[in-house]
Short mmCIF file of C-alpha atoms and ligand atoms in Angstrom, two decimals:
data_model
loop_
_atom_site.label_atom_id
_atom_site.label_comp_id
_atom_site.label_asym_id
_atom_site.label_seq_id
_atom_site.Cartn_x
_atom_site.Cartn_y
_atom_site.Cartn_z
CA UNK A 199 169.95 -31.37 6.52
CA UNK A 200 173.07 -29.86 4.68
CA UNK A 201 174.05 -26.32 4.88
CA UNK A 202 173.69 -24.81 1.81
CA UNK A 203 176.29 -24.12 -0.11
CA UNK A 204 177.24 -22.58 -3.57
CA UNK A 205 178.02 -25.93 -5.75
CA UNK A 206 180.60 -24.64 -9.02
CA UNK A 207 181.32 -26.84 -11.40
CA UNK A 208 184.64 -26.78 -12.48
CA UNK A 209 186.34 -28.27 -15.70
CA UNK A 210 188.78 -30.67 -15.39
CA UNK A 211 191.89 -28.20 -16.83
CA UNK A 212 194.95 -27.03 -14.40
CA UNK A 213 192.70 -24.48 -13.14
CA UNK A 214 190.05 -26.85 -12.42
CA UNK A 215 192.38 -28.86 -11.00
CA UNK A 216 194.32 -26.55 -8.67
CA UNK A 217 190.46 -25.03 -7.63
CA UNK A 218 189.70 -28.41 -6.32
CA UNK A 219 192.97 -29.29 -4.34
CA UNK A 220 192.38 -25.74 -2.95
CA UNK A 221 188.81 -26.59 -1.39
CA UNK A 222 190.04 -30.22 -0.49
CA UNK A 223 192.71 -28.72 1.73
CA UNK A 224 190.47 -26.11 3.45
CA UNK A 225 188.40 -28.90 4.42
CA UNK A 226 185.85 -28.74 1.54
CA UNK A 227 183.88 -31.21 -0.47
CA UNK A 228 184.58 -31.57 -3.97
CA UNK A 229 183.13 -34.93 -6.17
CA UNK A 230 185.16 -36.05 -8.85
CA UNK A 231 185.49 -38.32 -12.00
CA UNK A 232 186.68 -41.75 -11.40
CA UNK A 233 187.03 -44.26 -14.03
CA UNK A 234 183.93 -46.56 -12.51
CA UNK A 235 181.67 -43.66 -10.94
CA UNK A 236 181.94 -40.06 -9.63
CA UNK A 237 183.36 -40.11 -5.93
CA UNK A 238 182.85 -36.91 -3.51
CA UNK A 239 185.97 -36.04 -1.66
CA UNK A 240 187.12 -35.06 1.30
CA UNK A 241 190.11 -34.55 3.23
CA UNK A 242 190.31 -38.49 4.74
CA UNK A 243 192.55 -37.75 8.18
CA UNK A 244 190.59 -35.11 8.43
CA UNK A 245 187.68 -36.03 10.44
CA UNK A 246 185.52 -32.65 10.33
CA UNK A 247 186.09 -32.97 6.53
CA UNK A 248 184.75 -36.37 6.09
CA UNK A 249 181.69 -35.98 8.53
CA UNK A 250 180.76 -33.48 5.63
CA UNK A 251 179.97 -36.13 3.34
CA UNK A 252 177.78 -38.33 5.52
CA UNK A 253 175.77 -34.74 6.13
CA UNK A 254 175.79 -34.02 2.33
CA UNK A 255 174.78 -37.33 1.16
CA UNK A 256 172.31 -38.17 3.98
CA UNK A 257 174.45 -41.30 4.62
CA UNK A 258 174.35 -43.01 7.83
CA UNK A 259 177.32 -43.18 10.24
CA UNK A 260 177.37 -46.45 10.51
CA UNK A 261 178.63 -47.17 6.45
CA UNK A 262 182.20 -46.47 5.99
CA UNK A 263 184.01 -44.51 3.02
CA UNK A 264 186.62 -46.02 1.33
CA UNK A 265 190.30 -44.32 1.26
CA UNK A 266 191.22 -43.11 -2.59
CA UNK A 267 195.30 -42.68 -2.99
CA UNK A 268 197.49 -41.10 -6.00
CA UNK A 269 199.57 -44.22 -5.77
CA UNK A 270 200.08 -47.97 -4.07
CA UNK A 271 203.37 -46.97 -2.74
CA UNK A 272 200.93 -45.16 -0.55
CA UNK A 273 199.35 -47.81 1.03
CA UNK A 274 201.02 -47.63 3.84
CA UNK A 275 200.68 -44.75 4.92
CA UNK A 276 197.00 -45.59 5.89
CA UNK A 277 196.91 -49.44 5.97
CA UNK A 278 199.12 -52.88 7.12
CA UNK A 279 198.80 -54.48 3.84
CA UNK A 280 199.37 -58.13 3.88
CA UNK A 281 201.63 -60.20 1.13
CA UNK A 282 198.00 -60.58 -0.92
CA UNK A 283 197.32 -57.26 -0.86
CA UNK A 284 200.77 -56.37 -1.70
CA UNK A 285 200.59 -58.67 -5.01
CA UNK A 286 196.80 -57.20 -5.75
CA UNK A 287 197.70 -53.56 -5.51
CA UNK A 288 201.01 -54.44 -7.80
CA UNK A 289 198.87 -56.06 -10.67
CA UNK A 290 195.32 -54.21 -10.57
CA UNK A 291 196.63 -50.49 -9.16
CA UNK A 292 195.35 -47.74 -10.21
CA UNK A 293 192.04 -49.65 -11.23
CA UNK A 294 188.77 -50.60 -10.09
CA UNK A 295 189.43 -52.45 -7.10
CA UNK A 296 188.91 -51.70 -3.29
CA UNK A 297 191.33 -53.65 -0.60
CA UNK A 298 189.91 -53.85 2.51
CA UNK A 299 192.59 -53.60 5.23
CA UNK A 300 193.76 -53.43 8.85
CA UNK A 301 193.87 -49.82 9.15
CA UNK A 302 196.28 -47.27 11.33
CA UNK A 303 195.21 -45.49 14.13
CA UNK A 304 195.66 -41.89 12.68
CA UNK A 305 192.32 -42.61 9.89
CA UNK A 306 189.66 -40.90 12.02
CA UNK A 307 187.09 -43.13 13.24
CA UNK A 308 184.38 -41.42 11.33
CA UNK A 309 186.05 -42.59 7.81
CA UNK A 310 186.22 -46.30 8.77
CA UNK A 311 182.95 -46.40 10.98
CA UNK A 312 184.76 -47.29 13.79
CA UNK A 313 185.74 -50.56 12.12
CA UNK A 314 189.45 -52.00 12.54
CA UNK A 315 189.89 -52.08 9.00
CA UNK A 316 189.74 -49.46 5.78
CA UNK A 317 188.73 -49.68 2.49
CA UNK A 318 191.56 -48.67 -0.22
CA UNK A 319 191.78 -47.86 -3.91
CA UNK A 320 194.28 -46.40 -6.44
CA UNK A 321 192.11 -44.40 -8.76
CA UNK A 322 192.68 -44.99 -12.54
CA UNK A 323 190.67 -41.89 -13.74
CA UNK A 324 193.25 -38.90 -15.42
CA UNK A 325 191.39 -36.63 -13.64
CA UNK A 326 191.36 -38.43 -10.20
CA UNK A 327 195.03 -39.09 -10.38
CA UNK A 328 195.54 -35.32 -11.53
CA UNK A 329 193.75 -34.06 -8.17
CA UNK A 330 195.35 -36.50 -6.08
CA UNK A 331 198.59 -35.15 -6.81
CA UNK A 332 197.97 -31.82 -7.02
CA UNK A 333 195.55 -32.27 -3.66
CA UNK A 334 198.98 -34.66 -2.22
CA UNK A 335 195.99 -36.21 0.77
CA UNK A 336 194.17 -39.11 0.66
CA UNK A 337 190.69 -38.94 -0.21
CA UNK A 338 187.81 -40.26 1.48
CA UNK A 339 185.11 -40.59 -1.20
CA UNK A 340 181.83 -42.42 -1.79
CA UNK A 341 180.08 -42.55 -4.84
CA UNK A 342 178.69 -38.81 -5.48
CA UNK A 343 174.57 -39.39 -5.19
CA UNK A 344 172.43 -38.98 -2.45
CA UNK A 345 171.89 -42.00 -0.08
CA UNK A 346 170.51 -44.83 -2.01
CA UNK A 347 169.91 -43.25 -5.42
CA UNK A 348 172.15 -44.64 -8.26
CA UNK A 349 175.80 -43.74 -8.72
CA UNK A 350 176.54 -40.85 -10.76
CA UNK A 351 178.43 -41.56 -13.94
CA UNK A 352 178.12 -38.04 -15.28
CA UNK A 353 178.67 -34.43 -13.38
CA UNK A 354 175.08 -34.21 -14.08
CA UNK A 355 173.53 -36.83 -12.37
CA UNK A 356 175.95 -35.50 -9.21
CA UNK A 357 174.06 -32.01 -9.40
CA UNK A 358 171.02 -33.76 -9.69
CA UNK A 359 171.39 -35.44 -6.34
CA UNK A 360 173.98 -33.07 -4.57
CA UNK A 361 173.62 -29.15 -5.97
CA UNK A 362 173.85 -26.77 -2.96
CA UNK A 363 174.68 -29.34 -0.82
CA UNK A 364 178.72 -29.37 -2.14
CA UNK A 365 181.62 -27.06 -2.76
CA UNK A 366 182.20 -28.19 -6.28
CA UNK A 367 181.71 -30.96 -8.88
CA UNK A 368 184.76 -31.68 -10.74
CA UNK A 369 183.90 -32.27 -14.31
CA UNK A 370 185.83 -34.69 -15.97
CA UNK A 371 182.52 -36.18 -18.92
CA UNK A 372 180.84 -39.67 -18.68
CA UNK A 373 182.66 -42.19 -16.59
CA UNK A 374 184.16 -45.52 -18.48
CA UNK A 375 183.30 -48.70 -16.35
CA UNK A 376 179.97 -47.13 -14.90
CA UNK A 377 179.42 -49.51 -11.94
CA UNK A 378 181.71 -49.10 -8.68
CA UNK A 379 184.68 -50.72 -7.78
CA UNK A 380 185.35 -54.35 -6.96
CA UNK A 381 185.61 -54.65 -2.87
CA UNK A 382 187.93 -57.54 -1.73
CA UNK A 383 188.08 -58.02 2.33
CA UNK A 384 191.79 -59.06 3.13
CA UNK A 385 191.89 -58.41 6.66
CA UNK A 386 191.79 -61.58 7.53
CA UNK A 387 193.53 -65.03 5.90
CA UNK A 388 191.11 -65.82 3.90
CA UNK A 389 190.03 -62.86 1.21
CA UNK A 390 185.98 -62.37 0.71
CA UNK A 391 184.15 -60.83 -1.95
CA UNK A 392 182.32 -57.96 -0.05
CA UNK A 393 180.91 -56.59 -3.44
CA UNK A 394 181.10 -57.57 -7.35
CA UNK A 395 182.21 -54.25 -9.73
CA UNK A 396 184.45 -53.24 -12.23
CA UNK A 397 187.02 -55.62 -12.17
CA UNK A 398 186.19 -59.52 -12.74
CA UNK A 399 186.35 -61.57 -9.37
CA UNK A 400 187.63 -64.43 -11.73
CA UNK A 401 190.88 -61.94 -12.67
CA UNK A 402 191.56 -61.49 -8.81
CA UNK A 403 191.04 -65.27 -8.29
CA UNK A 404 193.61 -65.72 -10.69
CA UNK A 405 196.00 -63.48 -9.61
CA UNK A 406 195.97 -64.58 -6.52
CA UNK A 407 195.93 -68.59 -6.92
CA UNK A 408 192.94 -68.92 -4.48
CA UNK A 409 188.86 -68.91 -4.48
CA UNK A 410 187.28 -65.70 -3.30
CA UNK A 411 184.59 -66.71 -0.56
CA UNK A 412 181.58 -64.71 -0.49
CA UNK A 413 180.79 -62.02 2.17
CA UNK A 414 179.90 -63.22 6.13
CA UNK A 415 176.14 -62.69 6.76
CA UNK A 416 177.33 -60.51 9.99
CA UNK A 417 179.36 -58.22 7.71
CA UNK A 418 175.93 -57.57 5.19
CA UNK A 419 174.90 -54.35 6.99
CA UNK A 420 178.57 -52.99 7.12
CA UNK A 421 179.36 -53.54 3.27
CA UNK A 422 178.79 -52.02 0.01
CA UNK A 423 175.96 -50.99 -0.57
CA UNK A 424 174.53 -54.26 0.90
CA UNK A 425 171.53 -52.93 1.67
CA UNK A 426 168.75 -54.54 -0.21
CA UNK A 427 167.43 -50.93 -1.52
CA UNK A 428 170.20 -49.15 -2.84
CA UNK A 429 170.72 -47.92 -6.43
CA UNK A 430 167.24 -47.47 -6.30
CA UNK A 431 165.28 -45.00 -8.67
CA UNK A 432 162.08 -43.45 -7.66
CA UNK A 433 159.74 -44.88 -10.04
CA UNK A 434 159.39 -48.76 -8.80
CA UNK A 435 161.38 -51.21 -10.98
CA UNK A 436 160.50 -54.69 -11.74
CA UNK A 437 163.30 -57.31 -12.75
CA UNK A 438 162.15 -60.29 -14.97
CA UNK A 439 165.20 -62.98 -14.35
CA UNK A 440 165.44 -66.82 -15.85
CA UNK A 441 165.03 -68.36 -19.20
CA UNK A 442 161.36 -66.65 -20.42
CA UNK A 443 162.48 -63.19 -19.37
CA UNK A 444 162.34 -62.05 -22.67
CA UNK A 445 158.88 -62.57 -23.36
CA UNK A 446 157.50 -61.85 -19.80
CA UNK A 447 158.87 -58.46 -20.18
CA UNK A 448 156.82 -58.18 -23.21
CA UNK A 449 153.77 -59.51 -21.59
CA UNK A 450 154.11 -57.28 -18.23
CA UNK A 451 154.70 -54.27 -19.95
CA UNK A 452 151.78 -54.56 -22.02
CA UNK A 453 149.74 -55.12 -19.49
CA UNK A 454 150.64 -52.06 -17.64
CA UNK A 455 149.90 -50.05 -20.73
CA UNK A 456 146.39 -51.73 -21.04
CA UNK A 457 145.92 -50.33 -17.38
CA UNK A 458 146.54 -46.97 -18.66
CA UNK A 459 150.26 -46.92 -17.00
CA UNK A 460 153.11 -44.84 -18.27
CA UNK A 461 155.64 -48.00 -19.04
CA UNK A 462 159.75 -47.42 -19.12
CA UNK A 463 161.93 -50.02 -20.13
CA UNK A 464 165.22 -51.14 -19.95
CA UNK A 465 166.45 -53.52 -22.56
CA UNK A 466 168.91 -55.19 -24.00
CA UNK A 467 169.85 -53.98 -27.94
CA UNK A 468 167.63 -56.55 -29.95
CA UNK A 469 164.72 -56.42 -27.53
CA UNK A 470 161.95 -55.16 -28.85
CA UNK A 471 159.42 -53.02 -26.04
CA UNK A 472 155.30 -52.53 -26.48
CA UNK A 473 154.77 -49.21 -28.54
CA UNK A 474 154.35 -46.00 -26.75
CA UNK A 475 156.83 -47.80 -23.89
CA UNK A 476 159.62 -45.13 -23.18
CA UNK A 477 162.67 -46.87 -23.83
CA UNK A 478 166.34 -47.22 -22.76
CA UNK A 479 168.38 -49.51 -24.52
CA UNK A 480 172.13 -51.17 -22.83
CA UNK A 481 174.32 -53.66 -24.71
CA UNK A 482 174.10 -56.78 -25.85
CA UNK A 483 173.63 -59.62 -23.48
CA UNK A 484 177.30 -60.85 -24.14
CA UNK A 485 178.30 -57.47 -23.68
CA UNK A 486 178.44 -56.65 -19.80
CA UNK A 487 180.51 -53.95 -20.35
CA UNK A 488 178.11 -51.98 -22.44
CA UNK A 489 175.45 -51.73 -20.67
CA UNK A 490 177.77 -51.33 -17.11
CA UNK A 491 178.91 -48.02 -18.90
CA UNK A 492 175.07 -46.91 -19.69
CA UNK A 493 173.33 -48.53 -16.74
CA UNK A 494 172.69 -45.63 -14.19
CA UNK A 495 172.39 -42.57 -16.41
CA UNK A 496 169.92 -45.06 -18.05
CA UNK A 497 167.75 -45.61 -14.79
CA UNK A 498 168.25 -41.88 -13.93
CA UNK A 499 167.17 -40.66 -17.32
CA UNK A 500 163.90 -43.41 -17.20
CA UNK A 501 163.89 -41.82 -13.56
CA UNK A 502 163.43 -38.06 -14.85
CA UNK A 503 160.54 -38.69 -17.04
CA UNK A 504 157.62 -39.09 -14.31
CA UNK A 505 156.65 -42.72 -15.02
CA UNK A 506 154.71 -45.47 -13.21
CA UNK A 507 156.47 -48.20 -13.14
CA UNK A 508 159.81 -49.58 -15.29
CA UNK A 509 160.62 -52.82 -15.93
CA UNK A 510 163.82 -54.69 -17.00
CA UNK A 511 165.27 -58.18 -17.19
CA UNK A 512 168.67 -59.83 -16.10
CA UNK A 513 170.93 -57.96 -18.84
CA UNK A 514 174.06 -60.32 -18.66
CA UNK A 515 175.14 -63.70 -17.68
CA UNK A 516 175.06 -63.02 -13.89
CA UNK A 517 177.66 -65.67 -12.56
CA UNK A 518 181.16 -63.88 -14.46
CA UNK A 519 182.88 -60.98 -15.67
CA UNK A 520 180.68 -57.80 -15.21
CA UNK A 521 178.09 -59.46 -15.60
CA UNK A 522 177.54 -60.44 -11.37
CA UNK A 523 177.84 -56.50 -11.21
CA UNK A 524 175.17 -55.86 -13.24
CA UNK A 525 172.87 -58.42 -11.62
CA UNK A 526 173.81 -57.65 -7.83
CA UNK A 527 172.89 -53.77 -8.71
CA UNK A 528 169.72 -54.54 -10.63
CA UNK A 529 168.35 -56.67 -7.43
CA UNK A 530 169.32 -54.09 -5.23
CA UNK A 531 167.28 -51.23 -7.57
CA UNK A 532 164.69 -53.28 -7.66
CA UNK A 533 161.12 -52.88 -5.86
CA UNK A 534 159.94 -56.30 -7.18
CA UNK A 535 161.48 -59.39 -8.73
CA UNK A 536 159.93 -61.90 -10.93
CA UNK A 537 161.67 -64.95 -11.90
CA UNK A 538 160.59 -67.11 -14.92
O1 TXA B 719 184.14 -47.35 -7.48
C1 TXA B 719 183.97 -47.08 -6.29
O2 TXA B 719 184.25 -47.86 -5.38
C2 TXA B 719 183.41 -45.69 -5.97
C3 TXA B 719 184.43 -44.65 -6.43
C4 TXA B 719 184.03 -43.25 -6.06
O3 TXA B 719 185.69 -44.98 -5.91
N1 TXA B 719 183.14 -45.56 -4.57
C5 TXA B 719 182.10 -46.19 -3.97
O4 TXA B 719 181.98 -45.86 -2.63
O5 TXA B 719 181.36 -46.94 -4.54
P1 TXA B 719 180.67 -46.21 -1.79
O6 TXA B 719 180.86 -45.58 -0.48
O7 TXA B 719 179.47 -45.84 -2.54
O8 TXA B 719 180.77 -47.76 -1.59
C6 TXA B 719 181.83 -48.29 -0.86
C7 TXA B 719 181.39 -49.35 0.05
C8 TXA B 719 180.52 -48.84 1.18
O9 TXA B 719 179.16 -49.10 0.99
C9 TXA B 719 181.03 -49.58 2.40
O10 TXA B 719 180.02 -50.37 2.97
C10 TXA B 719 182.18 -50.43 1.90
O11 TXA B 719 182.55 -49.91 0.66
N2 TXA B 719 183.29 -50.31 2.83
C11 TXA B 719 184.06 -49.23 3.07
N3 TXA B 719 184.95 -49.47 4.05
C12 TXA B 719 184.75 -50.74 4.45
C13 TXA B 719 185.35 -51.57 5.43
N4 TXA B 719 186.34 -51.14 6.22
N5 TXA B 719 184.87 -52.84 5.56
C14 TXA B 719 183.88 -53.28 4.76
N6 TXA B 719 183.26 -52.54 3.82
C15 TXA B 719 183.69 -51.28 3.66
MG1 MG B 720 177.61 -45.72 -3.17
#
């Protein structure tokens, strides 16, 4: 269990600002607006610091933070980046992508899990680069939710999980890209996809001149989020996938209601829901990036309304651009999955 502490929310002006790097450096824990989801910071070589967010999330040792920095020119000063990672950090730095690199010996073990390698991102969030520099440490920083919930894309859905269990939420409004960061392993020759996000893997393939292969099965338990449940609200979730999903939805939510169940649902903009569903409605199908920006405060908000089930369908073609984020997080949140 946490200690209990006093959470403040503070607003993202100078004094906000300078409050924040202020707790940071006494060894506090402060979450923060980046431009995919809100992180909670700590101190990163400081390995009392970052054992405070494992407590205050309920996170298990064994799932490593990744490193935040003000700027690539950084990098080094916490990694041995190779010529790839070099060229990636150039082109997609500050953004929403997360290198994965051999890491030097002075990032305490409890930041990197005891792996060999650490996880690294440039922030591209005003706020985030405004409290790196005024903070001048690298940040260790998972997304700001309790172990397992969804990531918080708003400083309330942050208090929601973490109030009393923090030094202070940073609050910087609704994030922009609303699913995490792109993770790309390239600590060894050939660079894996340990988990889709914000940016497109088809933009790093090109960038880079080479196919991304997908994650090893041995490195599942060690990577993002990888574990099955994960993003996961309370209320169970069903996920309708293939080419009838449309109407199944229909069909399965009526049913529910026929059994006298309180039905959410979480559609697409032209679907149309059962009356007396409660509903939340993302994009357009051709619009990943839409519903990305709406998707979590939309399964926390279905989430805070005491229902018995919700149900959803694949929201986006799942194989490019946002859209493999969207379906990778949707399995994962996900008690049950029927596919058409
Ligand atoms: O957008 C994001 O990436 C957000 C914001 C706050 O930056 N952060 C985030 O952190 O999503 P988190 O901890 O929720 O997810 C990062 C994942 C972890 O689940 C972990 O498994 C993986 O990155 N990771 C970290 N270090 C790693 C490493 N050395 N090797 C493989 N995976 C690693
Ligand atoms: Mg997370």
């Amino acid at each position: 269990m946490a200690a209990a502490r006093t959470t403040r929310t503070l607003h993202f002006d100078s004094a906000g600002i300078s409050e924040a790097a202020a707790i940071l450096k006494a060894g506090g824990l402060v979450a923060f607006p980046t431009e995919t989801v809100y992180g909670l910071g700590a101190n990163a070589l400081d390995a009392t610091a970052a054992r405070g967010i494992f407590i205050a999330k309920g996170r298990p040792a064994d799932d490593p933070l990744i490193v935040h920095l003000l700027a690539a020119a950084q990098l080094r000063s916490v990694a041995r980046p190779s010529d790839n990672a070099l060229a990636l950090a150039e082109r997609f730095w500050p953004g929403p992508l997360t290198l994965v690199l051999p890491k030097l010996s002075h990032v305490p073990d409890v930041v990197t899990a005891g792996l060999s390698t650490v996880a690294v991102r440039v922030p591209a969030h005003p706020v985030a680069q405004e409290l790196l520099g005024a903070c001048e440490l690298p940040l260790a920083a998972p997304s700001a939710n309790l172990f397992g919930r969804p990531s918080p894309t708003r400083a309330a859905h942050v208090l929601e999980d973490l109030d009393g269990r923090i030094d202070a939420v940073l609050d910087g409004g609704p994030t922009d890209i609303g699913v995490e960061s792109t993770i790309v392993d390239l600590s060894t020759a050939e660079p894996r996809l340990l988990r889709a996000g914000g940016l497109p893997a088809e933009d790093i393939e090109a960038a880079l001149g080479l196919p991304l292969l997908a994650a090893l099965a041995s490195e599942r338990p060690l990577a993002p989020g990888m574990l099955p449940s994960h993003y996961a609200p309370h209320t169970p979730l069903v996920l309708i996938t293939g080419p009838a999903a449309r109407d199944r939805l229909h069909a399965e939510a009526s049913s529910a209601l026929q059994q006298g169940q309180r039905v959410g649902m979480l559609l697409l903009l032209d679907d149309d829901a059962p009356a007396q569903t409660t509903v939340q409605a993302l994009g357009a199908y051709a619009d990943p990036r839409a519903s990305a920006t709406r998707l979590f405060d939309a399964l926390r908000s279905l989430d805070r309304q005491r229902l018995d089930i919700l149900f959803t369908r694949e929201l986006a073609d799942p194989t490019t651009d946002l859209g493999r984020a969207l379906a990778d997080r949707l399995r994962r949140a996900a008690t049950r999955v029927i596919e058409t």
